[in-house]
Amino acid sequence: MKRHTNFFYLIGQGIKSTFKHGFMSFAAVCITVACLVIINSFVLLCFNLNHMVEDLQRKTQMVAVVDESFSEQEARHLGSQINLIENVHKADFRSNKESLAAYIRDYEEALFDGLSADSMRHQFIISLEDNSLVIQTKAEIENISGIAEVYADIEVSNALATIRDVIYVASLAVAAVLLLVSLIIISNTIKLTMMDRKEEIAIMKMVGATNGFIRLPFVVEGFLLGLFSAALSFFIEWGLYELVLQAISKQNLAFLDFVPFGSVLVAMAISCGVAGFIVGVFGSLMSIRRFLRV
Amino acid sequence: MIDLIDVYKTYETGTHALNGIDMHIDDGEFVFLVGQSGSGKSTIIKLLTAELKPTSGSVLVNGYKLESIRRGKIPYMRRTLGVIFQDFRLIENKTVFENVAFAMRVVGARPREIRKRVPYVLQLVGLENKGRRYPNELSGGEQQRVAIARALVNNPSMIIADEPTGNLDPARSFEIMLLLEQINALGTTVMVVTHEKGLVDRFTKRVIAIDEGKVVSDGMDGYYSYEEAH
Ligand SMILES: Nc1ncnc2c1ncn2[C@@H]1O[C@H](COP(=O)(O)OP(=O)(O)OP(=O)(O)O)[C@@H](O)[C@H]1O
Ligand SMILES: [Mg+2]
């Protein structure tokens, strides 16, 4: 009962002072929102890059070319041997005729004029269980007698994975800096409130208020600023993301396969909330620490 | 109860403010602390409220050893004291009632207790009809009464006043002293720092005189004993 009433009194004090310093609170919220939006944009970028890398890896195939001395019948039999390799998910046979047809379909027909099926070789189109083992699996398939060559176009997804990793690290660095910036901004806003209430704090100390009691309204203020910034940045992020998706679909950049916001909604909400909480509460604690030392 | 034993205080600037103070004040006493400007009176008050720590010596206040008190215990020690200053130190945007209630609220009193206790102390200091006023709507004497009500509201065992009448005319000053005497009669120990010789001599109280950080006289003979010691 006793704790209860005090708790609400203190919360009330925190809310009041947040509104009293309207302009400074507004400025702090704006800067914090900007920081959170940038941080979360990086999070979303990483998320989408990762999504694309995984997608590409899933689609990555190997092509095993059969020795030209093999007849179609003999070549087909190699399929069971390829399938015995543990990492092979699926091996589809493609005869020389089908290969030619596929080439003609994929590229410009004219290029293949005069080419006959005999100049193509029988192939297996192989997809893997685990693309990170591509080199070992490639060697194993090459060891099968009758397989002349194995091509793996894994380079693209590997390159993308490298880019993703670089952006991961960069994002972490940017996020750390921006979190610090928001922390300092919130902390300074609270400090302003505290300067404003210096005499009140002195009186509180004089009549024997504990430091915890003096601190709580300021923590509430920081918490509110942080939470408000978090909510605002979440919705701004959402809007921006939808705009980006629209732009992509308009520009025919369909190969940039972005996930819909719905599938990152919860993660984004948590990310915004946690960042806002940390920035608000720690920002206020930071500013109070020095102040209470008397 | 206050017990100062061989207390020294040297400020960081090198000023030797107190040079071996010995002083004992029992529960229920009324004491004037007098001395010239710069003699060290406010320094003593700051030691008693744990705003400062002594450079050496022992400071005992209501059972707390202030030379070695843990920081977390200071608030609880301060709840046994009511402190009053020359400049009143009221919160301008709170009413008289709120200013007094504030002191109860920040030590965790229940709203019901606050509603009961605040009118009682306001009536004790003669402000029962001014609870809704703001400090700037009151005379200096009335503002000091609010400060006294605030000091009293948590029922401290001791009131410490640093020049409570410094900003008031002689008639108001006398009234404030009468009020403090009345509070003392109800059982609260009172220690009043003052410059005003005339005021001290209108009461027959114990007078401790300080000069250059030392006790130069201590007795019931009024301000004169201090003057003679010079
Ligand atoms: N914070 C401080 N830092 C350095 N020196 C100080 C500080 N406060 C007081 N002093 C010095 O300590 C001495 C005693 O000061 P103190 O305030 O205790 O005097 P006082 O008796 O209260 O004087 P007054 O009657 O003018 O209020 C003075 O020489 C003063 O200049
Ligand atoms: Mg003084």
PDB file of C-alpha atoms and ligand atoms in Angstrom, chain B residues 37-38 40-43 45-46 86 162-163 193 195, ligand 2:
ATOM      1  CA  SER B  37      30.900  36.273  10.587  1.00  0.00           C
ATOM      2  CA  GLY B  38      33.364  33.624   9.451  1.00  0.00           C
ATOM      3  CA  GLY B  40      32.616  28.731  11.770  1.00  0.00           C
ATOM      4  CA  LYS B  41      28.933  28.526  12.776  1.00  0.00           C
ATOM      5  CA  SER B  42      27.596  27.353   9.418  1.00  0.00           C
ATOM      6  CA  THR B  43      30.455  24.893   9.173  1.00  0.00           C
ATOM      7  CA  ILE B  45      25.717  23.074  11.041  1.00  0.00           C
ATOM      8  CA  LYS B  46      26.995  21.386   7.888  1.00  0.00           C
ATOM      9  CA  GLN B  86      17.914  32.118   6.477  1.00  0.00           C
ATOM     10  CA  ASP B 162      21.030  28.614  10.631  1.00  0.00           C
ATOM     11  CA  GLU B 163      20.223  32.337  11.005  1.00  0.00           C
ATOM     12  CA  VAL B 193      22.553  30.103  14.988  1.00  0.00           C
ATOM     13  CA  HIS B 195      24.113  37.168  14.931  1.00  0.00           C
TER      14      HIS B 195
HETATM   15 MG    MG C   2      26.833  31.152   8.313  1.00  0.00          MG
END
